[in-house]
mmCIF file of N, CA and C in Angstrom:
data_model
loop_
_atom_site.group_PDB
_atom_site.id
_atom_site.type_symbol
_atom_site.label_atom_id
_atom_site.label_comp_id
_atom_site.label_asym_id
_atom_site.label_seq_id
_atom_site.Cartn_x
_atom_site.Cartn_y
_atom_site.Cartn_z
ATOM 1 N N MET A 324 -8.286 20.598 51.468
ATOM 2 C CA MET A 324 -7.925 19.693 51.597
ATOM 3 C C MET A 324 -5.512 20.208 51.725
ATOM 4 N N TRP A 325 -5.844 20.261 50.403
ATOM 5 C CA TRP A 325 -3.623 20.268 50.466
ATOM 6 C C TRP A 325 -3.014 20.627 48.935
ATOM 7 N N PRO A 326 -4.502 22.761 48.271
ATOM 8 C CA PRO A 326 -4.836 23.300 48.040
ATOM 9 C C PRO A 326 -2.488 23.267 46.959
ATOM 10 N N GLU A 327 -1.784 22.930 47.822
ATOM 11 C CA GLU A 327 0.020 22.882 47.018
ATOM 12 C C GLU A 327 -0.059 21.650 45.939
ATOM 13 N N LEU A 328 -0.738 20.553 46.695
ATOM 14 C CA LEU A 328 -0.363 19.656 46.025
ATOM 15 C C LEU A 328 -1.389 19.227 44.556
ATOM 16 N N ARG A 329 -2.438 19.909 44.937
ATOM 17 C CA ARG A 329 -3.735 19.943 43.940
ATOM 18 C C ARG A 329 -2.306 20.461 42.853
ATOM 19 N N GLU A 330 -2.393 22.183 43.185
ATOM 20 C CA GLU A 330 -1.785 22.806 42.168
ATOM 21 C C GLU A 330 -0.452 22.262 40.567
ATOM 22 N N LEU A 331 0.440 21.684 42.002
ATOM 23 C CA LEU A 331 1.141 20.887 41.355
ATOM 24 C C LEU A 331 0.947 19.095 40.520
ATOM 25 N N PHE A 332 -0.040 19.680 40.571
ATOM 26 C CA PHE A 332 -0.811 18.234 39.346
ATOM 27 C C PHE A 332 -1.415 19.296 38.573
ATOM 28 N N VAL A 333 -2.043 20.341 39.100
ATOM 29 C CA VAL A 333 -2.571 20.553 37.786
ATOM 30 C C VAL A 333 -1.947 21.675 37.116
ATOM 31 N N ARG A 334 -0.356 21.796 36.938
ATOM 32 C CA ARG A 334 0.332 22.308 36.479
ATOM 33 C C ARG A 334 1.340 21.733 35.940
ATOM 34 N N ASP A 335 1.237 20.099 36.366
ATOM 35 C CA ASP A 335 2.503 19.389 35.460
ATOM 36 C C ASP A 335 0.730 18.471 35.097
ATOM 37 N N LEU A 336 -0.028 18.329 34.761
ATOM 38 C CA LEU A 336 -0.569 17.775 33.612
ATOM 39 C C LEU A 336 -0.590 18.436 32.734
ATOM 40 N N GLY A 337 -0.933 19.778 32.672
ATOM 41 C CA GLY A 337 -1.273 20.129 32.110
ATOM 42 C C GLY A 337 1.020 20.839 30.566
ATOM 43 N N LYS A 338 1.792 20.944 31.674
ATOM 44 C CA LYS A 338 2.666 20.151 31.316
ATOM 45 C C LYS A 338 2.747 19.305 29.903
ATOM 46 N N LEU A 339 2.285 17.883 30.451
ATOM 47 C CA LEU A 339 2.682 17.347 29.723
ATOM 48 C C LEU A 339 1.620 17.172 28.610
ATOM 49 N N ILE A 340 0.678 18.097 28.515
ATOM 50 C CA ILE A 340 -0.592 18.326 27.627
ATOM 51 C C ILE A 340 0.691 19.189 26.263
ATOM 52 N N ALA A 341 1.110 19.420 27.411
ATOM 53 C CA ALA A 341 2.530 20.948 26.692
ATOM 54 C C ALA A 341 2.794 20.069 25.763
ATOM 55 N N GLU A 342 3.773 18.910 25.430
ATOM 56 C CA GLU A 342 4.870 18.175 25.375
ATOM 57 C C GLU A 342 3.580 17.813 24.330
ATOM 58 N N LEU A 343 3.054 17.284 24.796
ATOM 59 C CA LEU A 343 2.119 16.514 23.393
ATOM 60 C C LEU A 343 1.540 17.244 22.269
ATOM 61 N N GLU A 344 1.622 18.915 22.901
ATOM 62 C CA GLU A 344 0.992 19.890 21.260
ATOM 63 C C GLU A 344 2.587 19.947 21.126
ATOM 64 N N ALA A 345 3.284 19.940 21.529
ATOM 65 C CA ALA A 345 5.143 20.597 20.850
ATOM 66 C C ALA A 345 5.412 18.875 19.697
ATOM 67 N N TYR A 346 4.732 17.685 19.828
ATOM 68 C CA TYR A 346 5.799 16.892 18.958
ATOM 69 C C TYR A 346 5.141 17.634 17.382
ATOM 70 N N PRO A 347 5.878 17.625 16.438
ATOM 71 C CA PRO A 347 5.046 17.464 15.067
ATOM 72 C C PRO A 347 4.194 17.076 14.159
ATOM 73 N N ASP A 348 3.816 15.785 15.217
ATOM 74 C CA ASP A 348 2.144 14.672 14.555
ATOM 75 C C ASP A 348 2.437 14.288 14.895
ATOM 76 N N ASP A 349 0.895 13.195 14.854
ATOM 77 C CA ASP A 349 0.439 11.799 15.497
ATOM 78 C C ASP A 349 0.910 11.129 16.097
ATOM 79 N N ALA A 350 2.257 10.488 14.058
ATOM 80 C CA ALA A 350 3.189 10.113 14.956
ATOM 81 C C ALA A 350 4.055 9.720 15.653
ATOM 82 N N SER A 351 4.523 10.767 15.754
ATOM 83 C CA SER A 351 6.084 10.867 16.114
ATOM 84 C C SER A 351 5.670 10.987 17.504
ATOM 85 N N VAL A 352 3.920 11.212 18.432
ATOM 86 C CA VAL A 352 3.905 10.721 19.145
ATOM 87 C C VAL A 352 4.442 8.865 19.345
ATOM 88 N N TRP A 353 3.835 8.443 18.331
ATOM 89 C CA TRP A 353 4.084 6.825 18.849
ATOM 90 C C TRP A 353 5.636 5.693 18.550
ATOM 91 N N ARG A 354 6.732 6.766 18.185
ATOM 92 C CA ARG A 354 7.547 7.127 17.349
ATOM 93 C C ARG A 354 9.103 5.934 18.745
ATOM 94 N N VAL A 355 9.391 5.035 18.770
ATOM 95 C CA VAL A 355 10.286 4.798 19.536
ATOM 96 C C VAL A 355 10.991 4.056 18.670
ATOM 97 N N ARG A 356 12.455 4.431 19.494
ATOM 98 C CA ARG A 356 13.769 4.473 19.421
ATOM 99 C C ARG A 356 14.422 4.054 19.574
ATOM 100 N N GLY A 357 15.374 3.210 19.823
ATOM 101 C CA GLY A 357 16.528 2.483 19.958
ATOM 102 C C GLY A 357 15.669 1.734 21.210
ATOM 103 N N ASP A 358 16.433 1.579 22.572
ATOM 104 C CA ASP A 358 16.022 0.847 23.696
ATOM 105 C C ASP A 358 14.974 1.971 24.674
ATOM 106 N N ILE A 359 14.140 2.790 23.472
ATOM 107 C CA ILE A 359 12.477 3.683 23.858
ATOM 108 C C ILE A 359 11.733 2.526 23.170
ATOM 109 N N VAL A 360 11.328 2.181 25.019
ATOM 110 C CA VAL A 360 9.942 0.873 24.398
ATOM 111 C C VAL A 360 8.785 1.907 23.962
ATOM 112 N N ASN A 361 8.783 2.700 25.406
ATOM 113 C CA ASN A 361 7.372 3.730 26.256
ATOM 114 C C ASN A 361 6.651 4.883 24.913
ATOM 115 N N PRO A 362 6.021 4.961 24.053
ATOM 116 C CA PRO A 362 6.941 6.325 23.761
ATOM 117 C C PRO A 362 5.285 7.460 24.179
ATOM 118 N N ALA A 363 5.309 8.050 23.336
ATOM 119 C CA ALA A 363 4.025 10.050 24.655
ATOM 120 C C ALA A 363 2.864 9.422 24.756
ATOM 121 N N GLY A 364 2.804 8.952 23.617
ATOM 122 C CA GLY A 364 1.840 7.839 23.842
ATOM 123 C C GLY A 364 0.779 7.306 25.094
ATOM 124 N N THR A 365 1.978 5.662 24.197
ATOM 125 C CA THR A 365 1.547 5.043 25.877
ATOM 126 C C THR A 365 1.635 5.024 27.227
ATOM 127 N N LEU A 366 2.858 6.745 27.721
ATOM 128 C CA LEU A 366 2.707 6.685 29.088
ATOM 129 C C LEU A 366 1.855 8.121 29.178
ATOM 130 N N ALA A 367 1.472 8.389 28.390
ATOM 131 C CA ALA A 367 0.091 9.569 28.440
ATOM 132 C C ALA A 367 -1.120 8.462 28.687
ATOM 133 N N LEU A 368 -0.967 7.664 28.488
ATOM 134 C CA LEU A 368 -1.947 6.311 27.962
ATOM 135 C C LEU A 368 -2.289 5.520 29.250
ATOM 136 N N HIS A 369 -0.996 5.976 30.040
ATOM 137 C CA HIS A 369 -0.398 4.982 31.763
ATOM 138 C C HIS A 369 -0.782 6.160 32.672
ATOM 139 N N LEU A 370 -0.191 6.520 32.495
ATOM 140 C CA LEU A 370 -0.942 7.988 33.699
ATOM 141 C C LEU A 370 -2.226 8.214 33.160
ATOM 142 N N ILE A 371 -2.660 8.463 31.988
ATOM 143 C CA ILE A 371 -4.264 8.808 32.421
ATOM 144 C C ILE A 371 -5.238 7.627 33.271
ATOM 145 N N GLY A 372 -4.489 5.689 32.962
ATOM 146 C CA GLY A 372 -5.251 5.453 33.810
ATOM 147 C C GLY A 372 -5.186 5.606 35.649
ATOM 148 N N ASN A 373 -3.757 6.100 35.934
ATOM 149 C CA ASN A 373 -3.042 5.586 36.469
ATOM 150 C C ASN A 373 -3.777 6.794 37.150
ATOM 151 N N LEU A 374 -3.688 7.601 36.980
ATOM 152 C CA LEU A 374 -4.526 8.877 38.143
ATOM 153 C C LEU A 374 -6.024 9.015 37.888
ATOM 154 N N SER A 375 -6.415 8.417 36.995
ATOM 155 C CA SER A 375 -8.034 8.197 37.159
ATOM 156 C C SER A 375 -8.756 7.229 37.968
ATOM 157 N N GLN A 376 -7.748 6.124 38.578
ATOM 158 C CA GLN A 376 -8.691 4.542 39.209
ATOM 159 C C GLN A 376 -7.241 5.353 40.783
ATOM 160 N N PHE A 377 -5.938 5.891 40.796
ATOM 161 C CA PHE A 377 -6.088 5.826 42.494
ATOM 162 C C PHE A 377 -6.400 7.280 42.809
ATOM 163 N N VAL A 378 -6.019 8.496 41.760
ATOM 164 C CA VAL A 378 -7.460 9.338 42.640
ATOM 165 C C VAL A 378 -8.368 9.713 42.108
ATOM 166 N N GLY A 379 -8.784 9.432 40.782
ATOM 167 C CA GLY A 379 -10.768 9.805 39.975
ATOM 168 C C GLY A 379 -11.629 8.291 41.099
ATOM 169 N N ALA A 380 -11.584 7.527 41.071
ATOM 170 C CA ALA A 380 -12.649 6.270 41.503
ATOM 171 C C ALA A 380 -11.852 6.790 42.780
ATOM 172 N N ASP A 381 -11.163 5.646 43.489
ATOM 173 C CA ASP A 381 -10.708 5.698 45.095
ATOM 174 C C ASP A 381 -10.405 7.403 45.955
ATOM 175 N N LEU A 382 -10.243 8.147 45.400
ATOM 176 C CA LEU A 382 -10.612 9.386 45.656
ATOM 177 C C LEU A 382 -11.637 9.911 46.222
ATOM 178 N N GLY A 383 -11.755 10.100 44.196
ATOM 179 C CA GLY A 383 -12.866 11.381 44.155
ATOM 180 C C GLY A 383 -14.431 10.440 43.591
ATOM 181 N N GLY A 384 -14.536 9.227 43.752
ATOM 182 C CA GLY A 384 -16.099 8.746 43.369
ATOM 183 C C GLY A 384 -16.259 8.584 41.753
ATOM 184 N N VAL A 385 -15.784 8.976 41.518
ATOM 185 C CA VAL A 385 -14.880 8.596 39.758
ATOM 186 C C VAL A 385 -15.698 7.017 38.664
ATOM 187 N N PRO A 386 -17.147 6.971 38.840
ATOM 188 C CA PRO A 386 -16.642 5.539 38.215
ATOM 189 C C PRO A 386 -15.302 5.305 37.558
ATOM 190 N N PHE A 387 -14.978 4.711 37.054
ATOM 191 C CA PHE A 387 -14.173 4.339 36.492
ATOM 192 C C PHE A 387 -13.499 2.177 36.254
ATOM 193 N N VAL A 388 -12.581 2.549 35.320
ATOM 194 C CA VAL A 388 -12.803 0.504 35.321
ATOM 195 C C VAL A 388 -11.022 0.881 34.646
ATOM 196 N N ARG A 389 -10.375 -0.248 35.233
ATOM 197 C CA ARG A 389 -8.315 0.632 34.146
ATOM 198 C C ARG A 389 -8.456 -0.987 33.136
ATOM 199 N N ASP A 390 -8.590 -0.488 32.424
ATOM 200 C CA ASP A 390 -7.246 -1.891 31.657
ATOM 201 C C ASP A 390 -6.016 -2.113 31.626
ATOM 202 N N ARG A 391 -5.004 -1.493 32.516
ATOM 203 C CA ARG A 391 -3.577 -1.777 31.960
ATOM 204 C C ARG A 391 -2.946 -1.614 31.565
ATOM 205 N N GLU A 392 -3.851 -3.208 30.627
ATOM 206 C CA GLU A 392 -2.722 -3.714 29.841
ATOM 207 C C GLU A 392 -2.679 -3.118 28.417
ATOM 208 N N ALA A 393 -4.037 -2.613 28.229
ATOM 209 C CA ALA A 393 -3.859 -1.473 27.290
ATOM 210 C C ALA A 393 -3.773 0.029 26.786
ATOM 211 N N GLU A 394 -3.487 -0.176 28.362
ATOM 212 C CA GLU A 394 -2.480 1.356 28.746
ATOM 213 C C GLU A 394 -1.264 1.217 28.134
ATOM 214 N N PHE A 395 -1.051 0.081 27.694
ATOM 215 C CA PHE A 395 0.800 -0.685 27.055
ATOM 216 C C PHE A 395 1.037 -1.325 25.909
ATOM 217 N N ALA A 396 -0.216 -1.311 25.419
ATOM 218 C CA ALA A 396 -0.608 -2.283 24.707
ATOM 219 C C ALA A 396 -1.455 -1.149 22.672
ATOM 220 N N ARG A 397 -2.207 -0.221 23.299
ATOM 221 C CA ARG A 397 -3.160 -0.015 22.408
ATOM 222 C C ARG A 397 -1.634 1.691 21.862
ATOM 223 N N ARG A 398 -2.100 1.484 20.538
ATOM 224 C CA ARG A 398 -1.036 2.827 19.709
ATOM 225 C C ARG A 398 -1.527 3.642 18.742
ATOM 226 N N ASP A 399 -2.002 4.742 18.816
ATOM 227 C CA ASP A 399 -1.655 5.444 17.342
ATOM 228 C C ASP A 399 -3.296 5.347 17.900
ATOM 229 N N VAL A 400 -3.406 6.042 18.844
ATOM 230 C CA VAL A 400 -4.313 6.976 19.889
ATOM 231 C C VAL A 400 -3.632 8.703 19.403
ATOM 232 N N PRO A 401 -5.125 9.400 18.161
ATOM 233 C CA PRO A 401 -4.854 10.774 18.287
ATOM 234 C C PRO A 401 -4.502 10.400 19.438
ATOM 235 N N ARG A 402 -3.220 12.123 18.973
ATOM 236 C CA ARG A 402 -2.991 13.292 20.584
ATOM 237 C C ARG A 402 -4.941 14.488 21.204
ATOM 238 N N ALA A 403 -5.005 14.321 20.372
ATOM 239 C CA ALA A 403 -6.337 14.503 20.427
ATOM 240 C C ALA A 403 -7.561 13.769 21.274
ATOM 241 N N GLU A 404 -7.233 12.984 21.794
ATOM 242 C CA GLU A 404 -7.773 12.048 22.299
ATOM 243 C C GLU A 404 -7.483 11.340 23.479
ATOM 244 N N LEU A 405 -5.479 11.803 23.845
ATOM 245 C CA LEU A 405 -4.486 11.260 24.680
ATOM 246 C C LEU A 405 -5.239 13.234 26.186
ATOM 247 N N ILE A 406 -4.442 14.548 25.160
ATOM 248 C CA ILE A 406 -4.900 15.314 25.581
ATOM 249 C C ILE A 406 -6.514 15.251 25.669
ATOM 250 N N ALA A 407 -7.279 15.007 25.626
ATOM 251 C CA ALA A 407 -8.552 14.956 26.782
ATOM 252 C C ALA A 407 -8.963 14.158 27.027
ATOM 253 N N GLY A 408 -8.212 12.733 27.773
ATOM 254 C CA GLY A 408 -7.938 12.075 28.730
ATOM 255 C C GLY A 408 -7.451 13.452 29.560
ATOM 256 N N LEU A 409 -6.394 13.677 28.838
ATOM 257 C CA LEU A 409 -5.940 14.535 30.615
ATOM 258 C C LEU A 409 -6.177 15.351 31.020
ATOM 259 N N ARG A 410 -6.948 15.949 30.329
ATOM 260 C CA ARG A 410 -7.605 17.542 30.629
ATOM 261 C C ARG A 410 -8.440 16.957 31.414
ATOM 262 N N GLU A 411 -9.298 15.215 31.321
ATOM 263 C CA GLU A 411 -10.902 14.899 32.013
ATOM 264 C C GLU A 411 -9.862 14.044 33.749
ATOM 265 N N VAL A 412 -9.030 13.328 33.669
ATOM 266 C CA VAL A 412 -8.082 13.203 34.661
ATOM 267 C C VAL A 412 -7.699 14.201 35.529
ATOM 268 N N SER A 413 -7.201 15.473 35.538
ATOM 269 C CA SER A 413 -6.771 16.519 35.781
ATOM 270 C C SER A 413 -7.932 17.153 36.020
ATOM 271 N N ALA A 414 -9.464 17.406 35.478
ATOM 272 C CA ALA A 414 -10.152 17.639 36.315
ATOM 273 C C ALA A 414 -10.719 17.192 37.652
ATOM 274 N N TRP A 415 -10.500 15.284 37.393
ATOM 275 C CA TRP A 415 -11.153 15.144 37.956
ATOM 276 C C TRP A 415 -9.639 14.920 39.451
ATOM 277 N N VAL A 416 -8.354 15.252 38.893
ATOM 278 C CA VAL A 416 -7.596 15.217 39.903
ATOM 279 C C VAL A 416 -8.370 15.850 41.052
ATOM 280 N N VAL A 417 -8.384 17.185 40.569
ATOM 281 C CA VAL A 417 -8.754 18.325 40.958
ATOM 282 C C VAL A 417 -10.569 18.525 42.003
ATOM 283 N N ALA A 418 -10.918 17.271 41.835
ATOM 284 C CA ALA A 418 -12.350 17.448 41.847
ATOM 285 C C ALA A 418 -12.124 16.740 43.331
ATOM 286 N N ALA A 419 -11.105 15.858 43.364
ATOM 287 C CA ALA A 419 -10.671 14.576 44.386
ATOM 288 C C ALA A 419 -9.803 14.724 45.702
ATOM 289 N N LEU A 420 -8.848 15.918 44.655
ATOM 290 C CA LEU A 420 -9.083 16.574 46.060
ATOM 291 C C LEU A 420 -9.422 17.243 46.958
ATOM 292 N N ASP A 421 -9.936 18.492 45.926
ATOM 293 C CA ASP A 421 -11.282 19.778 47.022
ATOM 294 C C ASP A 421 -11.814 18.637 48.259
ATOM 295 N N GLY A 422 -11.947 17.854 46.883
ATOM 296 C CA GLY A 422 -13.452 16.777 48.245
ATOM 297 C C GLY A 422 -12.916 16.516 49.261
ATOM 298 N N LEU A 423 -11.260 16.265 49.352
ATOM 299 C CA LEU A 423 -11.272 15.116 50.065
ATOM 300 C C LEU A 423 -10.913 15.593 51.613
ATOM 301 N N ASP A 424 -11.315 15.342 52.745
ATOM 302 C CA ASP A 424 -11.127 15.845 53.928
ATOM 303 C C ASP A 424 -9.981 15.780 54.612
ATOM 304 N N GLU A 425 -8.954 16.419 55.059
ATOM 305 C CA GLU A 425 -7.881 17.206 55.854
ATOM 306 C C GLU A 425 -7.702 15.601 57.061
ATOM 307 N N ALA A 426 -8.764 15.277 57.173
ATOM 308 C CA ALA A 426 -7.698 14.219 58.099
ATOM 309 C C ALA A 426 -7.588 12.780 56.849
ATOM 310 N N ARG A 427 -8.244 12.692 56.628
ATOM 311 C CA ARG A 427 -8.066 11.495 55.416
ATOM 312 C C ARG A 427 -6.721 11.326 54.674
ATOM 313 N N LEU A 428 -6.129 12.226 54.532
ATOM 314 C CA LEU A 428 -4.511 12.671 54.308
ATOM 315 C C LEU A 428 -3.905 11.975 54.833
ATOM 316 N N ASP A 429 -4.127 11.101 56.647
ATOM 317 C CA ASP A 429 -3.509 10.409 57.552
ATOM 318 C C ASP A 429 -3.581 8.927 57.939
ATOM 319 N N GLU A 430 -4.829 8.823 57.588
ATOM 320 C CA GLU A 430 -5.537 7.623 57.146
ATOM 321 C C GLU A 430 -4.642 6.711 56.192
ATOM 322 N N VAL A 431 -4.964 5.655 56.388
ATOM 323 C CA VAL A 431 -3.992 4.277 55.504
ATOM 324 C C VAL A 431 -4.876 4.454 54.734
ATOM 325 N N SER A 432 -4.251 4.606 53.854
ATOM 326 C CA SER A 432 -4.460 4.371 51.741
ATOM 327 C C SER A 432 -5.615 2.748 52.050
ATOM 328 N N ALA A 433 -6.468 2.697 51.562
ATOM 329 C CA ALA A 433 -7.398 1.368 51.436
ATOM 330 C C ALA A 433 -6.493 0.986 50.525
ATOM 331 N N ARG A 434 -5.944 1.718 49.491
ATOM 332 C CA ARG A 434 -4.829 0.662 48.485
ATOM 333 C C ARG A 434 -3.329 -0.138 49.730
ATOM 334 N N GLN A 435 -3.110 -1.503 49.065
ATOM 335 C CA GLN A 435 -1.973 -1.424 49.615
ATOM 336 C C GLN A 435 -1.224 -2.157 48.304
ATOM 337 N N LEU A 436 -0.251 -2.109 47.715
ATOM 338 C CA LEU A 436 0.119 -2.545 46.898
ATOM 339 C C LEU A 436 1.441 -2.696 47.098
ATOM 340 N N PRO A 437 2.093 -3.617 46.350
ATOM 341 C CA PRO A 437 2.592 -4.180 46.766
ATOM 342 C C PRO A 437 4.234 -3.211 46.246
ATOM 343 N N GLY A 438 5.734 -3.526 47.102
ATOM 344 C CA GLY A 438 6.301 -2.847 47.040
ATOM 345 C C GLY A 438 5.742 -1.301 48.000
ATOM 346 N N PHE A 439 5.345 -0.727 47.818
ATOM 347 C CA PHE A 439 4.742 0.279 48.892
ATOM 348 C C PHE A 439 4.493 -0.332 50.697
ATOM 349 N N PRO A 440 4.939 0.213 52.061
ATOM 350 C CA PRO A 440 5.757 0.651 52.805
ATOM 351 C C PRO A 440 3.862 0.122 53.902
ATOM 352 N N GLU A 441 4.015 -1.043 54.811
ATOM 353 C CA GLU A 441 2.108 -1.959 55.223
ATOM 354 C C GLU A 441 2.187 -0.605 55.659
ATOM 355 N N GLY A 442 0.734 0.333 55.921
ATOM 356 C CA GLY A 442 0.523 0.578 56.472
ATOM 357 C C GLY A 442 0.935 2.686 56.058
ATOM 358 N N MET A 443 0.732 1.730 54.757
ATOM 359 C CA MET A 443 0.953 3.542 53.667
ATOM 360 C C MET A 443 -0.402 4.324 53.802
ATOM 361 N N THR A 444 0.427 6.139 54.563
ATOM 362 C CA THR A 444 -0.785 7.226 54.286
ATOM 363 C C THR A 444 -1.281 7.279 52.617
ATOM 364 N N THR A 445 -2.952 8.002 53.085
ATOM 365 C CA THR A 445 -3.404 8.550 51.820
ATOM 366 C C THR A 445 -1.975 9.874 51.045
ATOM 367 N N ARG A 446 -1.456 10.465 52.843
ATOM 368 C CA ARG A 446 -0.543 11.034 52.147
ATOM 369 C C ARG A 446 0.647 10.932 50.798
ATOM 370 N N TYR A 447 0.992 9.677 51.800
ATOM 371 C CA TYR A 447 2.653 9.334 51.588
ATOM 372 C C TYR A 447 1.676 9.164 49.460
ATOM 373 N N PHE A 448 1.279 7.979 49.791
ATOM 374 C CA PHE A 448 0.127 7.652 47.969
ATOM 375 C C PHE A 448 0.436 8.476 47.245
ATOM 376 N N LEU A 449 -0.052 9.770 48.223
ATOM 377 C CA LEU A 449 -0.859 10.732 46.928
ATOM 378 C C LEU A 449 0.912 11.455 46.828
ATOM 379 N N ILE A 450 1.802 11.660 47.406
ATOM 380 C CA ILE A 450 2.943 12.438 47.116
ATOM 381 C C ILE A 450 4.343 11.397 45.816
ATOM 382 N N HIS A 451 3.290 10.162 46.469
ATOM 383 C CA HIS A 451 4.117 8.818 45.034
ATOM 384 C C HIS A 451 3.417 9.069 43.286
ATOM 385 N N LEU A 452 1.952 9.519 43.753
ATOM 386 C CA LEU A 452 1.994 9.513 42.623
ATOM 387 C C LEU A 452 2.333 10.993 42.016
ATOM 388 N N TYR A 453 1.996 11.616 42.365
ATOM 389 C CA TYR A 453 2.683 12.829 42.658
ATOM 390 C C TYR A 453 4.063 13.048 41.204
ATOM 391 N N GLY A 454 5.241 12.688 41.980
ATOM 392 C CA GLY A 454 6.597 11.608 41.681
ATOM 393 C C GLY A 454 6.410 10.707 40.714
ATOM 394 N N HIS A 455 5.898 10.316 40.289
ATOM 395 C CA HIS A 455 5.820 9.459 39.010
ATOM 396 C C HIS A 455 4.838 10.493 37.880
ATOM 397 N N LEU A 456 4.392 10.624 38.268
ATOM 398 C CA LEU A 456 3.386 11.678 37.324
ATOM 399 C C LEU A 456 5.319 12.685 35.824
ATOM 400 N N ASN A 457 5.576 12.929 37.185
ATOM 401 C CA ASN A 457 6.602 13.668 36.357
ATOM 402 C C ASN A 457 9.007 12.726 36.034
ATOM 403 N N TRP A 458 7.948 11.690 37.229
ATOM 404 C CA TRP A 458 8.696 11.029 36.383
ATOM 405 C C TRP A 458 8.637 10.678 35.047
ATOM 406 N N HIS A 459 7.602 10.543 35.085
ATOM 407 C CA HIS A 459 6.624 10.490 33.193
ATOM 408 C C HIS A 459 6.296 11.606 32.269
ATOM 409 N N LEU A 460 5.943 12.916 32.904
ATOM 410 C CA LEU A 460 6.768 14.061 32.071
ATOM 411 C C LEU A 460 8.337 13.834 31.659
ATOM 412 N N GLY A 461 8.963 13.604 32.088
ATOM 413 C CA GLY A 461 10.570 13.707 32.722
ATOM 414 C C GLY A 461 10.752 13.206 30.186
ATOM 415 N N GLN A 462 10.340 11.986 31.543
ATOM 416 C CA GLN A 462 10.999 10.521 29.963
ATOM 417 C C GLN A 462 9.311 11.200 28.878
ATOM 418 N N VAL A 463 8.458 11.697 28.749
ATOM 419 C CA VAL A 463 7.726 12.214 27.304
ATOM 420 C C VAL A 463 8.647 14.102 26.776
ATOM 421 N N ASP A 464 9.326 14.378 27.786
ATOM 422 C CA ASP A 464 9.826 15.565 27.632
ATOM 423 C C ASP A 464 11.199 14.524 26.787
ATOM 424 N N TYR A 465 12.114 13.996 26.775
ATOM 425 C CA TYR A 465 13.734 13.657 26.433
ATOM 426 C C TYR A 465 12.883 12.777 25.032
ATOM 427 N N HIS A 466 11.807 11.801 25.554
ATOM 428 C CA HIS A 466 11.314 10.822 24.102
ATOM 429 C C HIS A 466 11.115 11.833 22.844
ATOM 430 N N ARG A 467 10.508 13.439 23.619
ATOM 431 C CA ARG A 467 10.053 14.217 21.642
ATOM 432 C C ARG A 467 11.788 14.574 21.572
ATOM 433 N N ARG A 468 12.133 15.661 21.654
ATOM 434 C CA ARG A 468 14.256 15.726 22.192
ATOM 435 C C ARG A 468 14.763 15.317 21.456
ATOM 436 N N MET A 469 14.355 13.643 22.271
ATOM 437 C CA MET A 469 15.220 12.835 21.405
ATOM 438 C C MET A 469 14.753 12.277 19.158
ATOM 439 N N LEU A 470 13.441 12.634 19.283
ATOM 440 C CA LEU A 470 13.210 12.418 18.079
ATOM 441 C C LEU A 470 13.918 13.968 17.388
ATOM 442 N N ASP A 471 14.354 14.512 17.798
ATOM 443 C CA ASP A 471 13.995 15.851 16.883
ATOM 444 C C ASP A 471 15.753 15.698 15.650
#
């Protein structure tokens, strides 16, 4: 498939796990301050849901039913559960990308979401998903350092 993208997803999901492990305790993962309304725990749940749906289920065929509302509503999920979810989604990303035929990258994505170009390819959407992961990874890093 596309080994560089696979490696980047795995690397940065690992960095997200390391960020969560760097918090002093479970409660701080959920702490909000000032205008920050989405703490690290919420961002982790959101990325688990996002990648499980769009890579694990759509590309890898993993059975998954997303509850996007719960990603933003749940609180006080233990770090161990978040980390387990990130490890699972990382494995799903690896399996999906390893099993993806190279020709499928240039096919029009089955998902045509608002705000995305009409005729968006699977390649385009995967690049977007990687950028989305990194955007939230940076937010988690900032959140953790802001609490220190």
